[in-house]
PDB file of C-alpha atoms in Angstrom:
ATOM      1  CA  MET A   1     139.003 101.967  93.257  1.00 39.00           C
ATOM      2  CA  THR A   2     135.810 100.605  91.725  1.00 45.00           C
ATOM      3  CA  ARG A   3     134.463  97.247  92.799  1.00 48.00           C
ATOM      4  CA  LEU A   4     132.030  94.704  91.434  1.00 46.00           C
ATOM      5  CA  LEU A   5     130.517  93.577  94.736  1.00 44.00           C
ATOM      6  CA  TRP A   6     126.890  92.874  93.979  1.00 47.00           C
ATOM      7  CA  PRO A   7     126.737  89.538  95.862  1.00 44.00           C
ATOM      8  CA  VAL A   8     128.114  91.234  98.965  1.00 39.00           C
ATOM      9  CA  LEU A   9     125.879  94.276  98.499  1.00 47.00           C
ATOM     10  CA  LEU A  10     122.724  92.226  98.132  1.00 44.00           C
ATOM     11  CA  ALA A  11     123.552  89.840 100.964  1.00 35.00           C
ATOM     12  CA  ALA A  12     124.810  92.168 103.638  1.00 32.00           C
ATOM     13  CA  GLY A  13     124.617  95.797 102.566  1.00 37.00           C
ATOM     14  CA  ILE A  14     127.617  98.086 102.536  1.00 34.00           C
ATOM     15  CA  GLY A  15     130.116  97.788 105.353  1.00 33.00           C
ATOM     16  CA  SER A  16     132.141 100.591 106.848  1.00 34.00           C
ATOM     17  CA  ALA A  17     135.397  99.619 105.126  1.00 33.00           C
ATOM     18  CA  GLY A  18     135.576 101.083 101.642  1.00 42.00           C
ATOM     19  CA  ALA A  19     131.959 102.248 101.823  1.00 51.00           C
ATOM     20  CA  ALA A  20     132.651 105.221  99.562  1.00 66.00           C
ATOM     21  CA  ASP A  21     133.987 103.098  96.711  1.00 82.00           C
ATOM     22  CA  PRO A  22     131.730 103.161  93.628  1.00 89.00           C
ATOM     23  CA  LEU A  23     130.024  99.915  92.657  1.00 93.00           C
ATOM     24  CA  ILE A  24     130.201  98.980  88.997  1.00 94.00           C
ATOM     25  CA  LEU A  25     126.852  98.075  87.460  1.00 96.00           C
ATOM     26  CA  PRO A  26     126.607  95.176  85.024  1.00 96.00           C
ATOM     27  CA  ALA A  27     126.724  96.256  81.389  1.00 96.00           C
ATOM     28  CA  PRO A  28     123.221  97.252  80.241  1.00 97.00           C
ATOM     29  CA  HIS A  29     121.359  95.178  77.690  1.00 96.00           C
ATOM     30  CA  LEU A  30     120.982  97.421  74.647  1.00 95.00           C
ATOM     31  CA  GLN A  31     119.037  95.034  72.429  1.00 94.00           C
ATOM     32  CA  GLY A  32     115.474  93.800  72.557  1.00 93.00           C
ATOM     33  CA  GLY A  33     112.650  95.098  74.681  1.00 95.00           C
ATOM     34  CA  MET A  34     109.084  95.988  73.816  1.00 97.00           C
ATOM     35  CA  PRO A  35     108.425  97.955  70.601  1.00 97.00           C
ATOM     36  CA  LEU A  36     108.030 101.671  71.320  1.00 96.00           C
ATOM     37  CA  MET A  37     104.352 101.957  70.402  1.00 97.00           C
ATOM     38  CA  GLU A  38     103.501  98.983  72.617  1.00 98.00           C
ATOM     39  CA  ALA A  39     105.454 100.504  75.500  1.00 97.00           C
ATOM     40  CA  LEU A  40     103.595 103.789  75.089  1.00 97.00           C
ATOM     41  CA  LYS A  41     100.313 101.915  75.124  1.00 98.00           C
ATOM     42  CA  ALA A  42     101.315  99.990  78.261  1.00 97.00           C
ATOM     43  CA  ARG A  43     102.767 102.958  80.158  1.00 98.00           C
ATOM     44  CA  HIS A  44     100.870 103.779  83.348  1.00 97.00           C
ATOM     45  CA  SER A  45     101.312 104.750  86.993  1.00 98.00           C
ATOM     46  CA  THR A  46     100.770 102.342  89.851  1.00 97.00           C
ATOM     47  CA  ARG A  47     100.986 102.618  93.615  1.00 96.00           C
ATOM     48  CA  ALA A  48     101.110  98.942  94.559  1.00 97.00           C
ATOM     49  CA  PHE A  49     104.558  97.363  94.657  1.00 98.00           C
ATOM     50  CA  ALA A  50     105.944  94.008  95.694  1.00 98.00           C
ATOM     51  CA  THR A  51     108.835  94.198  98.143  1.00 97.00           C
ATOM     52  CA  ARG A  52     111.150  91.934  96.098  1.00 97.00           C
ATOM     53  CA  ALA A  53     114.477  93.572  95.228  1.00 96.00           C
ATOM     54  CA  LEU A  54     115.427  94.244  91.618  1.00 97.00           C
ATOM     55  CA  PRO A  55     118.318  92.065  90.412  1.00 96.00           C
ATOM     56  CA  PRO A  56     121.515  93.952  89.505  1.00 96.00           C
ATOM     57  CA  ALA A  57     121.129  93.422  85.749  1.00 97.00           C
ATOM     58  CA  LEU A  58     117.614  94.873  85.772  1.00 97.00           C
ATOM     59  CA  LEU A  59     118.663  97.837  87.919  1.00 97.00           C
ATOM     60  CA  SER A  60     121.529  98.438  85.497  1.00 98.00           C
ATOM     61  CA  ASP A  61     119.182  98.526  82.508  1.00 98.00           C
ATOM     62  CA  LEU A  62     116.764 100.796  84.386  1.00 98.00           C
ATOM     63  CA  LEU A  63     119.424 103.372  85.231  1.00 98.00           C
ATOM     64  CA  TRP A  64     120.922 103.344  81.756  1.00 98.00           C
ATOM     65  CA  ALA A  65     117.449 103.935  80.304  1.00 98.00           C
ATOM     66  CA  ALA A  66     116.888 106.771  82.789  1.00 98.00           C
ATOM     67  CA  ALA A  67     120.036 108.789  82.160  1.00 98.00           C
ATOM     68  CA  GLY A  68     122.822 106.583  80.852  1.00 97.00           C
ATOM     69  CA  ILE A  69     125.360 107.564  78.225  1.00 97.00           C
ATOM     70  CA  ASN A  70     124.235 106.531  74.743  1.00 95.00           C
ATOM     71  CA  ARG A  71     126.947 108.381  72.776  1.00 94.00           C
ATOM     72  CA  ALA A  72     130.391 107.557  74.095  1.00 90.00           C
ATOM     73  CA  ASP A  73     132.143 110.109  71.896  1.00 91.00           C
ATOM     74  CA  SER A  74     130.303 113.055  73.476  1.00 90.00           C
ATOM     75  CA  GLY A  75     129.085 111.636  76.786  1.00 90.00           C
ATOM     76  CA  LYS A  76     125.526 112.610  75.911  1.00 93.00           C
ATOM     77  CA  ARG A  77     122.706 110.675  77.474  1.00 96.00           C
ATOM     78  CA  THR A  78     119.429 108.905  76.872  1.00 94.00           C
ATOM     79  CA  ALA A  79     117.611 111.966  78.267  1.00 95.00           C
ATOM     80  CA  PRO A  80     118.154 115.479  76.843  1.00 94.00           C
ATOM     81  CA  SER A  81     118.787 118.484  79.049  1.00 94.00           C
ATOM     82  CA  ALA A  82     118.428 122.214  78.537  1.00 93.00           C
ATOM     83  CA  ARG A  83     121.558 123.612  76.895  1.00 90.00           C
ATOM     84  CA  ASP A  84     123.155 120.209  77.516  1.00 91.00           C
ATOM     85  CA  ALA A  85     123.708 121.267  81.131  1.00 90.00           C
ATOM     86  CA  ARG A  86     123.142 117.733  82.514  1.00 93.00           C
ATOM     87  CA  GLU A  87     122.082 119.350  85.754  1.00 95.00           C
ATOM     88  CA  ILE A  88     119.898 116.467  86.968  1.00 97.00           C
ATOM     89  CA  ALA A  89     121.547 113.792  89.124  1.00 97.00           C
ATOM     90  CA  VAL A  90     119.796 110.478  89.773  1.00 98.00           C
ATOM     91  CA  TYR A  91     119.950 109.152  93.328  1.00 98.00           C
ATOM     92  CA  VAL A  92     118.957 105.528  93.964  1.00 98.00           C
ATOM     93  CA  VAL A  93     117.436 104.800  97.370  1.00 98.00           C
ATOM     94  CA  THR A  94     117.145 101.151  98.417  1.00 97.00           C
ATOM     95  CA  ALA A  95     116.718  99.206 101.657  1.00 96.00           C
ATOM     96  CA  ARG A  96     120.502  99.031 102.023  1.00 94.00           C
ATOM     97  CA  ALA A  97     121.687 102.532 101.207  1.00 96.00           C
ATOM     98  CA  ALA A  98     121.325 105.593  99.023  1.00 98.00           C
ATOM     99  CA  TYR A  99     123.568 105.900  95.982  1.00 98.00           C
ATOM    100  CA  LEU A 100     124.407 108.446  93.324  1.00 98.00           C
ATOM    101  CA  TYR A 101     124.220 107.052  89.786  1.00 98.00           C
ATOM    102  CA  GLU A 102     127.329 108.029  87.827  1.00 97.00           C
ATOM    103  CA  PRO A 103     126.630 107.679  84.083  1.00 97.00           C
ATOM    104  CA  ALA A 104     130.344 107.934  83.283  1.00 95.00           C
ATOM    105  CA  GLY A 105     131.482 104.474  84.274  1.00 95.00           C
ATOM    106  CA  HIS A 106     127.860 103.286  84.696  1.00 97.00           C
ATOM    107  CA  ARG A 107     128.234 102.825  88.419  1.00 97.00           C
ATOM    108  CA  LEU A 108     126.717 103.641  91.797  1.00 97.00           C
ATOM    109  CA  ARG A 109     128.504 105.694  94.416  1.00 97.00           C
ATOM    110  CA  PRO A 110     127.250 105.088  97.979  1.00 97.00           C
ATOM    111  CA  VAL A 111     126.314 108.335  99.710  1.00 97.00           C
ATOM    112  CA  VAL A 112     124.383 107.289 102.837  1.00 97.00           C
ATOM    113  CA  GLU A 113     124.118 103.891 104.511  1.00 95.00           C
ATOM    114  CA  GLY A 114     120.794 102.659 105.838  1.00 96.00           C
ATOM    115  CA  ASP A 115     117.197 102.626 104.664  1.00 97.00           C
ATOM    116  CA  LEU A 116     116.023 106.105 103.627  1.00 98.00           C
ATOM    117  CA  ARG A 117     113.145 104.915 101.442  1.00 98.00           C
ATOM    118  CA  GLY A 118     110.472 106.245 103.782  1.00 98.00           C
ATOM    119  CA  ARG A 119     111.925 109.737 103.482  1.00 98.00           C
ATOM    120  CA  THR A 120     111.477 109.875  99.704  1.00 98.00           C
ATOM    121  CA  GLY A 121     107.753 110.674  99.846  1.00 97.00           C
ATOM    122  CA  SER A 122     104.588 110.872 101.883  1.00 96.00           C
ATOM    123  CA  GLN A 123     102.848 107.737 100.574  1.00 96.00           C
ATOM    124  CA  ASP A 124     103.138 104.495 102.540  1.00 97.00           C
ATOM    125  CA  PHE A 125     104.360 102.400  99.613  1.00 97.00           C
ATOM    126  CA  VAL A 126     107.624 104.316  99.232  1.00 98.00           C
ATOM    127  CA  ALA A 127     108.987 102.737 102.434  1.00 98.00           C
ATOM    128  CA  THR A 128     108.668  99.158 101.169  1.00 98.00           C
ATOM    129  CA  ALA A 129     109.089  99.360  97.384  1.00 98.00           C
ATOM    130  CA  PRO A 130     112.580  98.161  96.368  1.00 98.00           C
ATOM    131  CA  VAL A 131     113.780 101.321  94.602  1.00 98.00           C
ATOM    132  CA  ASN A 132     113.033 105.015  94.865  1.00 98.00           C
ATOM    133  CA  LEU A 133     114.776 107.263  92.369  1.00 98.00           C
ATOM    134  CA  VAL A 134     115.305 110.871  93.416  1.00 98.00           C
ATOM    135  CA  TYR A 135     115.989 113.507  90.760  1.00 98.00           C
ATOM    136  CA  VAL A 136     118.230 116.242  92.095  1.00 98.00           C
ATOM    137  CA  ALA A 137     118.984 119.474  90.250  1.00 97.00           C
ATOM    138  CA  ASP A 138     122.145 121.535  90.431  1.00 95.00           C
ATOM    139  CA  PRO A 139     120.722 124.824  89.090  1.00 89.00           C
ATOM    140  CA  GLY A 140     124.161 126.428  89.087  1.00 88.00           C
ATOM    141  CA  ARG A 141     124.999 124.346  86.016  1.00 91.00           C
ATOM    142  CA  LEU A 142     122.327 126.206  84.050  1.00 88.00           C
ATOM    143  CA  ASP A 143     123.275 129.552  82.539  1.00 89.00           C
ATOM    144  CA  ALA A 144     119.865 131.165  82.951  1.00 90.00           C
ATOM    145  CA  ASP A 145     117.802 133.356  85.271  1.00 92.00           C
ATOM    146  CA  PRO A 146     116.332 131.678  88.397  1.00 90.00           C
ATOM    147  CA  ALA A 147     112.839 131.229  86.964  1.00 91.00           C
ATOM    148  CA  SER A 148     114.185 129.625  83.806  1.00 92.00           C
ATOM    149  CA  ARG A 149     116.476 127.381  85.832  1.00 92.00           C
ATOM    150  CA  ALA A 150     113.508 126.002  87.772  1.00 92.00           C
ATOM    151  CA  LEU A 151     111.542 125.483  84.557  1.00 94.00           C
ATOM    152  CA  TYR A 152     114.417 123.726  82.805  1.00 94.00           C
ATOM    153  CA  ALA A 153     115.197 121.520  85.802  1.00 96.00           C
ATOM    154  CA  GLY A 154     111.580 120.429  86.071  1.00 96.00           C
ATOM    155  CA  ALA A 155     111.384 119.647  82.373  1.00 96.00           C
ATOM    156  CA  ASP A 156     114.678 117.755  82.382  1.00 96.00           C
ATOM    157  CA  ALA A 157     113.684 115.658  85.403  1.00 97.00           C
ATOM    158  CA  GLY A 158     110.364 114.929  83.704  1.00 97.00           C
ATOM    159  CA  VAL A 159     112.121 113.578  80.620  1.00 98.00           C
ATOM    160  CA  ILE A 160     114.166 111.187  82.766  1.00 98.00           C
ATOM    161  CA  ALA A 161     111.001 110.092  84.556  1.00 98.00           C
ATOM    162  CA  GLU A 162     109.338 109.309  81.226  1.00 98.00           C
ATOM    163  CA  ASN A 163     112.359 107.251  80.160  1.00 98.00           C
ATOM    164  CA  VAL A 164     111.833 105.258  83.350  1.00 98.00           C
ATOM    165  CA  TYR A 165     108.123 104.868  82.618  1.00 98.00           C
ATOM    166  CA  LEU A 166     108.810 103.467  79.151  1.00 98.00           C
ATOM    167  CA  PHE A 167     111.493 101.120  80.421  1.00 98.00           C
ATOM    168  CA  CYS A 168     109.193  99.864  83.163  1.00 98.00           C
ATOM    169  CA  ALA A 169     106.402  99.277  80.664  1.00 98.00           C
ATOM    170  CA  SER A 170     108.802  97.277  78.503  1.00 98.00           C
ATOM    171  CA  ALA A 171     110.274  95.293  81.413  1.00 98.00           C
ATOM    172  CA  GLY A 172     107.001  94.530  83.205  1.00 98.00           C
ATOM    173  CA  LEU A 173     107.825  96.746  86.181  1.00 98.00           C
ATOM    174  CA  ALA A 174     105.581  99.092  88.126  1.00 98.00           C
ATOM    175  CA  THR A 175     106.389 102.771  88.603  1.00 98.00           C
ATOM    176  CA  VAL A 176     104.971 106.130  89.598  1.00 98.00           C
ATOM    177  CA  VAL A 177     106.554 109.587  89.570  1.00 98.00           C
ATOM    178  CA  ARG A 178     105.891 111.665  92.655  1.00 98.00           C
ATOM    179  CA  GLY A 179     105.960 115.320  93.572  1.00 96.00           C
ATOM    180  CA  SER A 180     104.719 114.900  97.154  1.00 95.00           C
ATOM    181  CA  VAL A 181     108.130 115.041  98.833  1.00 97.00           C
ATOM    182  CA  ASP A 182     109.475 116.885 101.870  1.00 97.00           C
ATOM    183  CA  ARG A 183     112.304 118.354  99.818  1.00 97.00           C
ATOM    184  CA  PRO A 184     114.352 120.015 102.574  1.00 97.00           C
ATOM    185  CA  ALA A 185     114.211 116.883 104.760  1.00 97.00           C
ATOM    186  CA  LEU A 186     115.141 114.585 101.884  1.00 98.00           C
ATOM    187  CA  ALA A 187     117.965 116.892 100.800  1.00 98.00           C
ATOM    188  CA  ALA A 188     119.356 116.739 104.328  1.00 98.00           C
ATOM    189  CA  ALA A 189     119.003 112.946 104.480  1.00 98.00           C
ATOM    190  CA  LEU A 190     120.871 112.564 101.183  1.00 98.00           C
ATOM    191  CA  ARG A 191     123.519 115.057 102.339  1.00 97.00           C
ATOM    192  CA  LEU A 192     123.091 117.206  99.272  1.00 97.00           C
ATOM    193  CA  ALA A 193     125.450 120.101  98.731  1.00 95.00           C
ATOM    194  CA  PRO A 194     124.220 123.683  99.191  1.00 94.00           C
ATOM    195  CA  GLY A 195     122.312 124.727  96.086  1.00 93.00           C
ATOM    196  CA  GLN A 196     121.268 121.227  95.065  1.00 96.00           C
ATOM    197  CA  GLU A 197     117.495 120.780  94.989  1.00 96.00           C
ATOM    198  CA  VAL A 198     115.216 117.747  95.026  1.00 98.00           C
ATOM    199  CA  VAL A 199     112.877 118.019  92.032  1.00 98.00           C
ATOM    200  CA  LEU A 200     110.918 114.754  91.854  1.00 98.00           C
ATOM    201  CA  ALA A 201     110.995 111.183  93.111  1.00 98.00           C
ATOM    202  CA  GLN A 202     109.936 108.011  91.314  1.00 98.00           C
ATOM    203  CA  THR A 203     109.201 104.597  92.764  1.00 98.00           C
ATOM    204  CA  VAL A 204     110.079 101.431  90.841  1.00 98.00           C
ATOM    205  CA  GLY A 205     109.461  97.778  91.600  1.00 98.00           C
ATOM    206  CA  TYR A 206     107.631  94.652  90.623  1.00 98.00           C
ATOM    207  CA  PRO A 207     103.841  95.000  90.474  1.00 98.00           C
ATOM    208  CA  GLU A 208     102.053  93.616  93.503  1.00 93.00           C
TER     209      GLU A 208
END
């Protein structure tokens, strides 16, 4: 059963009872924002983040921009993928828990309780920034040879990361995409299934 428990989530984290229930995100705002050319001009990487948490509505808009469904009839998303494989999953790592973003239903499914932010990269700021997105590939969804699978997964994760960059530029948020990740350790921490692979991580928060 899905729940809309953001006040509880923000105040106390996720308790043991019903911890696996998905959390419904607020509906994303699909109007307004910065004009595209201005967002492209403003887009940049930063490595200085305030520790303040993102409010639920802003996190909702961020995740929809990253990889949300923008065509309900087909389930296709804001980011393209090779052969429409949709092999990249977006994990959301916060101070409270790690979640899997489920575009169908626009919701978060808790996967691991506790603060795993420090495991999402080697830089100090990842442990205190409010959100670290982790892009995880399931290469088995791609009908291609191993080398092509790796190429496609990297390209598809990069497109999602750029969506996040443009949203952050529009919303006045700071972000940086990161490849310096201990992938096996992070995969174990997120309890990924065999065959799933961490591709990239991306930190998001308010500028310091």
